[in-house]
Tab-separated table of N, CA and C in Angstrom:
chain	number	residue	atom	x	y	z
A	72	MET	N	0.846	-1.165	0.000
A	72	MET	CA	0.000	0.000	0.000
A	72	MET	C	0.896	1.233	0.000
A	73	SER	N	0.777	2.036	-1.013
A	73	SER	CA	1.625	3.219	-1.093
A	73	SER	C	0.925	4.412	-0.445
A	74	LEU	N	1.720	5.338	-0.006
A	74	LEU	CA	1.194	6.528	0.647
A	74	LEU	C	0.398	7.382	-0.343
A	75	LEU	N	0.880	7.470	-1.575
A	75	LEU	CA	0.185	8.254	-2.593
A	75	LEU	C	-1.206	7.689	-2.866
A	76	ARG	N	-1.313	6.358	-2.984
A	76	ARG	CA	-2.607	5.720	-3.237
A	76	ARG	C	-3.548	5.927	-2.057
A	77	THR	N	-3.014	5.868	-0.838
A	77	THR	CA	-3.834	6.070	0.362
A	77	THR	C	-4.384	7.494	0.413
A	78	VAL	N	-3.545	8.470	0.132
A	78	VAL	CA	-3.994	9.869	0.138
A	78	VAL	C	-5.004	10.104	-0.980
A	79	ARG	N	-4.769	9.540	-2.154
A	79	ARG	CA	-5.688	9.694	-3.282
A	79	ARG	C	-7.069	9.109	-2.935
A	80	ASN	N	-7.075	7.928	-2.318
A	80	ASN	CA	-8.344	7.308	-1.955
A	80	ASN	C	-9.028	8.052	-0.809
A	81	MET	N	-8.248	8.644	0.103
A	81	MET	CA	-8.838	9.430	1.187
A	81	MET	C	-9.556	10.648	0.614
A	82	ARG	N	-8.971	11.279	-0.361
A	82	ARG	CA	-9.617	12.422	-0.995
A	82	ARG	C	-10.878	12.013	-1.752
A	83	ALA	N	-10.873	10.813	-2.328
A	83	ALA	CA	-12.022	10.360	-3.116
A	83	ALA	C	-13.207	9.960	-2.241
A	84	VAL	N	-12.958	9.302	-1.108
A	84	VAL	CA	-14.059	8.797	-0.280
A	84	VAL	C	-14.387	9.709	0.893
A	85	GLY	N	-13.515	10.631	1.256
A	85	GLY	CA	-13.746	11.507	2.406
A	85	GLY	C	-13.082	10.932	3.649
A	86	PHE	N	-12.857	11.813	4.625
A	86	PHE	CA	-12.102	11.408	5.816
A	86	PHE	C	-12.838	10.358	6.638
A	87	LYS	N	-14.154	10.534	6.827
A	87	LYS	CA	-14.927	9.602	7.664
A	87	LYS	C	-14.907	8.188	7.091
A	88	GLU	N	-15.181	8.047	5.790
A	88	GLU	CA	-15.178	6.724	5.150
A	88	GLU	C	-13.761	6.159	5.090
A	89	TRP	N	-12.772	7.012	4.850
A	89	TRP	CA	-11.379	6.562	4.830
A	89	TRP	C	-10.977	6.000	6.193
A	90	PHE	N	-11.342	6.696	7.269
A	90	PHE	CA	-11.004	6.232	8.617
A	90	PHE	C	-11.708	4.905	8.919
A	91	ARG	N	-12.971	4.740	8.509
A	91	ARG	CA	-13.692	3.488	8.713
A	91	ARG	C	-13.028	2.351	7.957
A	92	GLN	N	-12.614	2.598	6.713
A	92	GLN	CA	-11.928	1.570	5.926
A	92	GLN	C	-10.596	1.190	6.555
A	93	MET	N	-9.857	2.156	7.018
A	93	MET	CA	-8.571	1.855	7.649
A	93	MET	C	-8.767	1.063	8.940
A	94	THR	N	-9.862	1.326	9.653
A	94	THR	CA	-10.146	0.611	10.903
A	94	THR	C	-10.563	-0.830	10.630
A	95	TYR	N	-11.433	-1.040	9.642
A	95	TYR	CA	-12.003	-2.372	9.420
A	95	TYR	C	-11.176	-3.248	8.479
A	96	ILE	N	-10.703	-2.699	7.360
A	96	ILE	CA	-9.983	-3.547	6.407
A	96	ILE	C	-8.502	-3.210	6.319
A	97	GLY	N	-8.075	-2.131	6.951
A	97	GLY	CA	-6.665	-1.794	6.977
A	97	GLY	C	-6.130	-1.276	5.656
A	98	ASP	N	-7.014	-0.794	4.797
A	98	ASP	CA	-6.605	-0.284	3.497
A	98	ASP	C	-7.630	0.750	3.052
A	99	ALA	N	-7.212	1.718	2.261
A	99	ALA	CA	-8.116	2.722	1.717
A	99	ALA	C	-8.445	2.335	0.282
A	100	LYS	N	-9.723	2.137	-0.003
A	100	LYS	CA	-10.138	1.702	-1.341
A	100	LYS	C	-11.244	2.601	-1.859
A	101	PHE	N	-11.276	2.770	-3.168
A	101	PHE	CA	-12.321	3.529	-3.829
A	101	PHE	C	-12.606	2.855	-5.156
A	102	GLY	N	-13.875	2.590	-5.424
A	102	GLY	CA	-14.239	1.950	-6.677
A	102	GLY	C	-15.725	2.042	-6.942
A	103	LYS	N	-16.135	1.378	-8.005
A	103	LYS	CA	-17.534	1.384	-8.437
A	103	LYS	C	-18.305	0.310	-7.681
A	104	CYS	N	-19.437	0.678	-7.095
A	104	CYS	CA	-20.297	-0.286	-6.409
A	104	CYS	C	-21.060	-1.069	-7.476
A	105	VAL	N	-20.853	-2.396	-7.514
A	105	VAL	CA	-21.495	-3.217	-8.545
A	105	VAL	C	-22.730	-3.940	-8.039
A	106	GLY	N	-22.957	-3.956	-6.731
A	106	GLY	CA	-24.157	-4.605	-6.240
A	106	GLY	C	-24.184	-4.738	-4.732
A	107	GLN	N	-25.315	-5.283	-4.279
A	107	GLN	CA	-25.548	-5.482	-2.857
A	107	GLN	C	-26.315	-6.793	-2.698
A	108	ASP	N	-25.975	-7.559	-1.651
A	108	ASP	CA	-26.669	-8.836	-1.429
A	108	ASP	C	-27.798	-8.674	-0.412
A	109	GLN	N	-28.443	-9.803	-0.070
A	109	GLN	CA	-29.594	-9.762	0.828
A	109	GLN	C	-29.222	-9.383	2.258
A	110	PHE	N	-27.950	-9.469	2.630
A	110	PHE	CA	-27.511	-9.105	3.976
A	110	PHE	C	-27.112	-7.636	4.079
A	111	GLY	N	-27.078	-6.922	2.973
A	111	GLY	CA	-26.678	-5.520	2.982
A	111	GLY	C	-25.207	-5.304	2.679
A	112	ASN	N	-24.461	-6.381	2.401
A	112	ASN	CA	-23.050	-6.250	2.036
A	112	ASN	C	-22.950	-5.600	0.662
A	113	LYS	N	-22.011	-4.681	0.500
A	113	LYS	CA	-21.819	-3.997	-0.781
A	113	LYS	C	-20.540	-4.507	-1.428
A	114	TYR	N	-20.584	-4.676	-2.744
A	114	TYR	CA	-19.459	-5.221	-3.502
A	114	TYR	C	-18.946	-4.170	-4.470
A	115	PHE	N	-17.609	-4.024	-4.486
A	115	PHE	CA	-16.972	-2.968	-5.269
A	115	PHE	C	-15.939	-3.551	-6.225
A	116	GLU	N	-15.641	-2.749	-7.262
A	116	GLU	CA	-14.626	-3.139	-8.237
A	116	GLU	C	-13.935	-1.891	-8.754
A	117	GLU	N	-12.629	-1.975	-8.908
A	117	GLU	CA	-11.825	-0.898	-9.507
A	117	GLU	C	-10.898	-1.544	-10.522
A	118	LEU	N	-11.148	-1.293	-11.813
A	118	LEU	CA	-10.401	-1.964	-12.879
A	118	LEU	C	-9.163	-1.190	-13.343
A	119	ASP	N	-9.005	0.034	-12.904
A	119	ASP	CA	-7.838	0.821	-13.305
A	119	ASP	C	-6.624	0.343	-12.503
A	120	TRP	N	-5.650	-0.246	-13.172
A	120	TRP	CA	-4.495	-0.836	-12.476
A	120	TRP	C	-3.594	0.214	-11.846
A	121	GLU	N	-3.718	1.476	-12.268
A	121	GLU	CA	-2.917	2.530	-11.648
A	121	GLU	C	-3.495	2.969	-10.297
A	122	LYS	N	-4.812	2.764	-10.124
A	122	LYS	CA	-5.456	3.170	-8.881
A	122	LYS	C	-5.532	2.048	-7.858
A	123	GLU	N	-5.557	0.827	-8.311
A	123	GLU	CA	-5.698	-0.307	-7.396
A	123	GLU	C	-4.712	-1.401	-7.771
A	124	VAL	N	-4.234	-2.107	-6.766
A	124	VAL	CA	-3.262	-3.180	-6.967
A	124	VAL	C	-3.934	-4.310	-7.754
A	125	PRO	N	-3.339	-4.796	-8.844
A	125	PRO	CA	-3.940	-5.905	-9.589
A	125	PRO	C	-4.091	-7.138	-8.698
A	126	GLY	N	-5.244	-7.794	-8.820
A	126	GLY	CA	-5.547	-8.945	-7.989
A	126	GLY	C	-6.289	-8.579	-6.719
A	127	ARG	N	-6.306	-7.298	-6.389
A	127	ARG	CA	-7.043	-6.829	-5.211
A	127	ARG	C	-8.066	-5.780	-5.622
A	128	HIS	N	-8.601	-5.919	-6.819
A	128	HIS	CA	-9.486	-4.895	-7.351
A	128	HIS	C	-10.967	-5.206	-7.153
A	129	ARG	N	-11.306	-6.304	-6.494
A	129	ARG	CA	-12.678	-6.606	-6.104
A	129	ARG	C	-12.704	-6.817	-4.600
A	130	TRP	N	-13.661	-6.205	-3.937
A	130	TRP	CA	-13.733	-6.365	-2.494
A	130	TRP	C	-15.169	-6.194	-2.023
A	131	VAL	N	-15.397	-6.591	-0.770
A	131	VAL	CA	-16.717	-6.519	-0.141
A	131	VAL	C	-16.639	-5.595	1.067
A	132	ASP	N	-17.680	-4.791	1.236
A	132	ASP	CA	-17.826	-3.935	2.410
A	132	ASP	C	-18.972	-4.533	3.222
A	133	TYR	N	-18.624	-5.198	4.329
A	133	TYR	CA	-19.619	-5.907	5.130
A	133	TYR	C	-20.540	-4.924	5.838
A	134	SER	N	-21.802	-5.317	5.985
A	134	SER	CA	-22.776	-4.455	6.651
A	134	SER	C	-22.659	-4.545	8.169
A	135	GLN	N	-22.132	-5.653	8.683
A	135	GLN	CA	-22.002	-5.832	10.129
A	135	GLN	C	-20.569	-5.511	10.568
A	136	ASP	N	-20.450	-5.067	11.810
A	136	ASP	CA	-19.119	-4.785	12.347
A	136	ASP	C	-18.356	-6.067	12.642
A	137	ASP	N	-19.055	-7.092	13.122
A	137	ASP	CA	-18.440	-8.385	13.420
A	137	ASP	C	-18.648	-9.273	12.191
A	138	PHE	N	-17.691	-9.277	11.269
A	138	PHE	CA	-17.882	-9.952	9.987
A	138	PHE	C	-16.929	-11.126	9.827
A	139	ASN	N	-17.318	-12.050	8.963
A	139	ASN	CA	-16.451	-13.146	8.542
A	139	ASN	C	-16.836	-13.544	7.125
A	140	ALA	N	-16.040	-14.383	6.517
A	140	ALA	CA	-16.218	-14.721	5.106
A	140	ALA	C	-17.471	-15.534	4.831
A	141	SER	N	-18.058	-16.171	5.843
A	141	SER	CA	-19.262	-16.965	5.597
A	141	SER	C	-20.492	-16.091	5.386
A	142	GLN	N	-20.367	-14.785	5.522
A	142	GLN	CA	-21.481	-13.881	5.282
A	142	GLN	C	-21.594	-13.488	3.810
A	143	VAL	N	-20.749	-14.036	2.964
A	143	VAL	CA	-20.798	-13.763	1.527
A	143	VAL	C	-21.528	-14.927	0.842
A	144	PRO	N	-22.650	-14.663	0.158
A	144	PRO	CA	-23.371	-15.729	-0.543
A	144	PRO	C	-22.536	-16.339	-1.670
A	145	PRO	N	-22.872	-17.570	-2.106
A	145	PRO	CA	-22.052	-18.270	-3.112
A	145	PRO	C	-21.890	-17.529	-4.439
A	146	GLY	N	-22.937	-16.870	-4.915
A	146	GLY	CA	-22.821	-16.149	-6.187
A	146	GLY	C	-21.820	-15.010	-6.115
A	147	TRP	N	-21.872	-14.267	-5.028
A	147	TRP	CA	-20.924	-13.168	-4.851
A	147	TRP	C	-19.529	-13.694	-4.557
A	148	HIS	N	-19.420	-14.831	-3.883
A	148	HIS	CA	-18.116	-15.444	-3.622
A	148	HIS	C	-17.422	-15.787	-4.938
A	149	SER	N	-18.193	-16.362	-5.876
A	149	SER	CA	-17.594	-16.725	-7.169
A	149	SER	C	-17.170	-15.483	-7.939
A	150	TRP	N	-17.888	-14.377	-7.803
A	150	TRP	CA	-17.481	-13.148	-8.481
A	150	TRP	C	-16.227	-12.567	-7.826
A	151	LEU	N	-16.172	-12.554	-6.484
A	151	LEU	CA	-15.002	-12.003	-5.787
A	151	LEU	C	-13.722	-12.753	-6.133
A	152	HIS	N	-13.832	-14.065	-6.329
A	152	HIS	CA	-12.662	-14.895	-6.590
A	152	HIS	C	-12.441	-15.159	-8.085
A	153	HIS	N	-13.056	-14.348	-8.931
A	153	HIS	CA	-12.852	-14.371	-10.383
A	153	HIS	C	-13.268	-15.688	-11.035
A	154	ILE	N	-14.200	-16.397	-10.437
A	154	ILE	CA	-14.770	-17.575	-11.090
A	154	ILE	C	-15.772	-17.120	-12.137
A	155	ARG	N	-16.471	-16.033	-11.856
A	155	ARG	CA	-17.409	-15.422	-12.800
A	155	ARG	C	-16.948	-14.007	-13.123
A	156	LYS	N	-17.119	-13.634	-14.373
A	156	LYS	CA	-16.698	-12.301	-14.809
A	156	LYS	C	-17.711	-11.239	-14.394
A	157	LEU	N	-19.004	-11.558	-14.527
A	157	LEU	CA	-20.057	-10.603	-14.187
A	157	LEU	C	-20.586	-10.860	-12.784
A	158	PRO	N	-21.002	-9.818	-12.073
A	158	PRO	CA	-21.609	-10.037	-10.753
A	158	PRO	C	-22.947	-10.772	-10.886
A	159	PRO	N	-23.411	-11.444	-9.842
A	159	PRO	CA	-24.638	-12.230	-9.944
A	159	PRO	C	-25.876	-11.416	-10.308
A	160	THR	N	-25.864	-10.120	-10.034
A	160	THR	CA	-27.010	-9.287	-10.393
A	160	THR	C	-27.091	-9.048	-11.899
A	161	GLU	N	-25.977	-9.195	-12.607
A	161	GLU	CA	-25.941	-8.941	-14.058
A	161	GLU	C	-25.725	-10.205	-14.883
A	162	ASP	N	-25.299	-11.298	-14.277
A	162	ASP	CA	-24.934	-12.511	-15.002
A	162	ASP	C	-26.187	-13.276	-15.437
A	163	PRO	N	-26.435	-13.409	-16.758
A	163	PRO	CA	-27.637	-14.119	-17.209
A	163	PRO	C	-27.601	-15.619	-16.899
A	164	ILE	N	-26.412	-16.191	-16.817
A	164	ILE	CA	-26.304	-17.624	-16.525
A	164	ILE	C	-26.731	-17.907	-15.083
A	165	VAL	N	-26.282	-17.084	-14.163
A	165	VAL	CA	-26.652	-17.276	-12.753
A	165	VAL	C	-28.154	-17.108	-12.577
A	166	LYS	N	-28.735	-16.118	-13.249
A	166	LYS	CA	-30.172	-15.887	-13.139
A	166	LYS	C	-30.977	-17.032	-13.748
A	167	ALA	N	-30.508	-17.599	-14.874
A	167	ALA	CA	-31.259	-18.646	-15.567
A	167	ALA	C	-31.081	-20.018	-14.935
A	168	VAL	N	-29.927	-20.286	-14.345
A	168	VAL	CA	-29.611	-21.633	-13.868
A	168	VAL	C	-30.012	-21.854	-12.413
A	169	THR	N	-30.243	-20.814	-11.650
A	169	THR	CA	-30.563	-20.985	-10.242
A	169	THR	C	-31.877	-21.744	-10.096
A	170	PRO	N	-31.833	-22.976	-9.550
A	170	PRO	CA	-33.063	-23.762	-9.418
A	170	PRO	C	-33.961	-23.210	-8.308
A	171	PRO	N	-35.261	-23.398	-8.438
A	171	PRO	CA	-36.186	-22.844	-7.441
A	171	PRO	C	-36.154	-23.584	-6.104
A	172	TRP	N	-35.588	-24.788	-6.070
A	172	TRP	CA	-35.606	-25.577	-4.839
A	172	TRP	C	-34.443	-25.273	-3.897
A	173	ILE	N	-33.519	-24.415	-4.283
A	173	ILE	CA	-32.374	-24.099	-3.425
A	173	ILE	C	-32.856	-23.271	-2.233
A	174	ALA	N	-32.426	-23.671	-1.042
A	174	ALA	CA	-32.790	-22.947	0.179
A	174	ALA	C	-32.073	-21.606	0.213
A	175	PRO	N	-32.661	-20.621	0.882
A	175	PRO	CA	-31.971	-19.327	0.988
A	175	PRO	C	-30.670	-19.463	1.778
A	176	PHE	N	-29.685	-18.683	1.383
A	176	PHE	CA	-28.360	-18.760	1.994
A	176	PHE	C	-28.387	-18.203	3.401
A	177	ARG	N	-27.706	-18.897	4.317
A	177	ARG	CA	-27.529	-18.435	5.694
A	177	ARG	C	-26.042	-18.474	6.021
A	178	GLU	N	-25.597	-17.506	6.802
A	178	GLU	CA	-24.190	-17.501	7.192
A	178	GLU	C	-23.916	-18.628	8.189
A	179	ASN	N	-22.657	-18.979	8.342
A	179	ASN	CA	-22.244	-20.015	9.280
A	179	ASN	C	-22.290	-19.443	10.693
A	180	LEU	N	-23.099	-20.040	11.560
A	180	LEU	CA	-23.286	-19.521	12.915
A	180	LEU	C	-22.485	-20.283	13.961
A	181	THR	N	-21.510	-21.082	13.544
A	181	THR	CA	-20.692	-21.835	14.491
A	181	THR	C	-19.954	-20.879	15.425
A	182	GLY	N	-19.998	-21.185	16.715
A	182	GLY	CA	-19.326	-20.359	17.701
A	182	GLY	C	-20.169	-19.208	18.202
A	183	THR	N	-21.426	-19.133	17.784
A	183	THR	CA	-22.324	-18.089	18.253
A	183	THR	C	-23.507	-18.723	18.968
A	184	ARG	N	-24.403	-17.893	19.487
A	184	ARG	CA	-25.586	-18.421	20.162
A	184	ARG	C	-26.527	-19.130	19.192
A	185	GLY	N	-26.471	-18.808	17.919
A	185	GLY	CA	-27.359	-19.401	16.936
A	185	GLY	C	-26.865	-20.708	16.343
A	186	GLN	N	-25.794	-21.276	16.880
A	186	GLN	CA	-25.246	-22.501	16.305
A	186	GLN	C	-26.201	-23.673	16.502
A	187	ASN	N	-26.058	-24.696	15.683
A	187	ASN	CA	-26.895	-25.880	15.752
A	187	ASN	C	-26.523	-26.706	16.983
A	188	GLN	N	-27.500	-27.009	17.813
A	188	GLN	CA	-27.283	-27.834	18.995
A	188	GLN	C	-27.859	-29.221	18.716
A	189	THR	N	-27.024	-30.216	18.694
A	189	THR	CA	-27.497	-31.571	18.442
A	189	THR	C	-28.017	-32.191	19.733
A	190	TYR	N	-28.927	-33.139	19.583
A	190	TYR	CA	-29.444	-33.871	20.735
A	190	TYR	C	-29.808	-35.269	20.270
A	191	SER	N	-29.916	-36.184	21.213
A	191	SER	CA	-30.219	-37.568	20.885
A	191	SER	C	-31.563	-37.940	21.488
A	192	THR	N	-32.353	-38.705	20.740
A	192	THR	CA	-33.650	-39.159	21.241
A	192	THR	C	-33.590	-40.603	21.713
A	193	THR	N	-32.430	-41.245	21.618
A	193	THR	CA	-32.307	-42.638	22.049
A	193	THR	C	-31.739	-42.703	23.461
A	194	ALA	N	-32.040	-43.809	24.140
A	194	ALA	CA	-31.510	-44.011	25.490
A	194	ALA	C	-30.019	-44.320	25.395
A	195	PRO	N	-29.223	-43.890	26.379
A	195	PRO	CA	-27.788	-44.173	26.322
A	195	PRO	C	-27.517	-45.666	26.485
A	196	LYS	N	-26.512	-46.180	25.789
A	196	LYS	CA	-26.151	-47.594	25.857
A	196	LYS	C	-25.326	-47.889	27.101
A	197	VAL	N	-24.610	-46.946	27.588
A	197	VAL	CA	-23.791	-47.119	28.780
A	197	VAL	C	-24.320	-46.162	29.835
A	198	ARG	N	-24.578	-46.698	31.002
A	198	ARG	CA	-25.087	-45.860	32.093
A	198	ARG	C	-23.982	-45.643	33.123
A	199	ALA	N	-23.952	-44.491	33.668
A	199	ALA	CA	-22.935	-44.151	34.666
A	199	ALA	C	-23.199	-44.923	35.956
A	200	TRP	N	-22.116	-45.236	36.679
A	200	TRP	CA	-22.230	-45.961	37.940
A	200	TRP	C	-22.787	-45.041	39.007
A	201	GLU	N	-23.817	-45.501	39.688
A	201	GLU	CA	-24.408	-44.750	40.783
A	201	GLU	C	-24.172	-45.533	42.065
A	202	PRO	N	-23.280	-45.080	42.939
A	202	PRO	CA	-22.953	-45.843	44.153
A	202	PRO	C	-24.116	-45.842	45.149
A	203	VAL	N	-24.238	-46.963	45.869
A	203	VAL	CA	-25.246	-47.074	46.925
A	203	VAL	C	-24.544	-46.739	48.232
A	204	VAL	N	-24.987	-45.749	48.925
A	204	VAL	CA	-24.346	-45.281	50.142
A	204	VAL	C	-25.130	-45.807	51.338
A	205	LYS	N	-24.415	-46.479	52.245
A	205	LYS	CA	-25.045	-46.966	53.477
A	205	LYS	C	-24.912	-45.907	54.545
A	206	ALA	N	-25.825	-45.931	55.475
A	206	ALA	CA	-25.757	-44.979	56.586
A	206	ALA	C	-24.581	-45.335	57.481
A	207	ARG	N	-23.938	-44.367	58.094
A	207	ARG	CA	-22.789	-44.613	58.965
A	207	ARG	C	-23.230	-45.330	60.244
A	208	GLY	N	-22.385	-46.222	60.683
A	208	GLY	CA	-22.635	-46.919	61.932
A	208	GLY	C	-23.369	-48.232	61.784
A	209	GLU	N	-23.838	-48.609	60.631
A	209	GLU	CA	-24.559	-49.867	60.460
A	209	GLU	C	-23.613	-51.051	60.564
A	210	GLY	N	-22.410	-50.938	60.088
A	210	GLY	CA	-21.459	-52.035	60.090
A	210	GLY	C	-20.845	-52.299	61.463
A	211	LYS	N	-20.766	-51.354	62.385
A	211	LYS	CA	-20.148	-51.508	63.707
A	211	LYS	C	-21.001	-52.376	64.636
A	212	ALA	N	-22.274	-52.264	64.519
A	212	ALA	CA	-23.146	-53.038	65.405
A	212	ALA	C	-23.009	-54.522	65.121
A	213	ASP	N	-22.833	-54.886	63.897
A	213	ASP	CA	-22.690	-56.293	63.517
A	213	ASP	C	-21.329	-56.839	63.929
A	214	ALA	N	-20.295	-56.015	63.967
A	214	ALA	CA	-18.935	-56.473	64.276
A	214	ALA	C	-18.757	-56.758	65.754
A	215	SER	N	-19.466	-56.086	66.656
A	215	SER	CA	-19.285	-56.287	68.091
A	215	SER	C	-20.037	-57.513	68.602
A	216	ALA	N	-20.935	-58.042	67.874
A	216	ALA	CA	-21.724	-59.180	68.359
A	216	ALA	C	-21.031	-60.493	68.228
């Protein structure tokens, strides 16, 4: 990341947005917004190689402060990683091929309160040992007789 590119992008996006980008992604970026997904994440692209480092010209601006990569739907994931040239909002193949039976995308909730909790409906095959406790003093009366 060069200082000139950082200053140029700060002037383009403004100080407030530049500071937010530096806080969350550690880089100052400016580009064309190509779409938004159902979670509110915004996707950007900058094709000018003089303004953006080649290979890092597509990025996502997450809507949540606590973000991870599982919040990106599969169609947008394929666009971010250059599997598809057009974003899913413009790609006719993605629109035509998406079957109606596919469930809506959900982010991975592992490690949060919303994670899947498994349970068993069968009785356990091994039962824990439960000791039988005798009252104190019962054995002494028998020993003295």
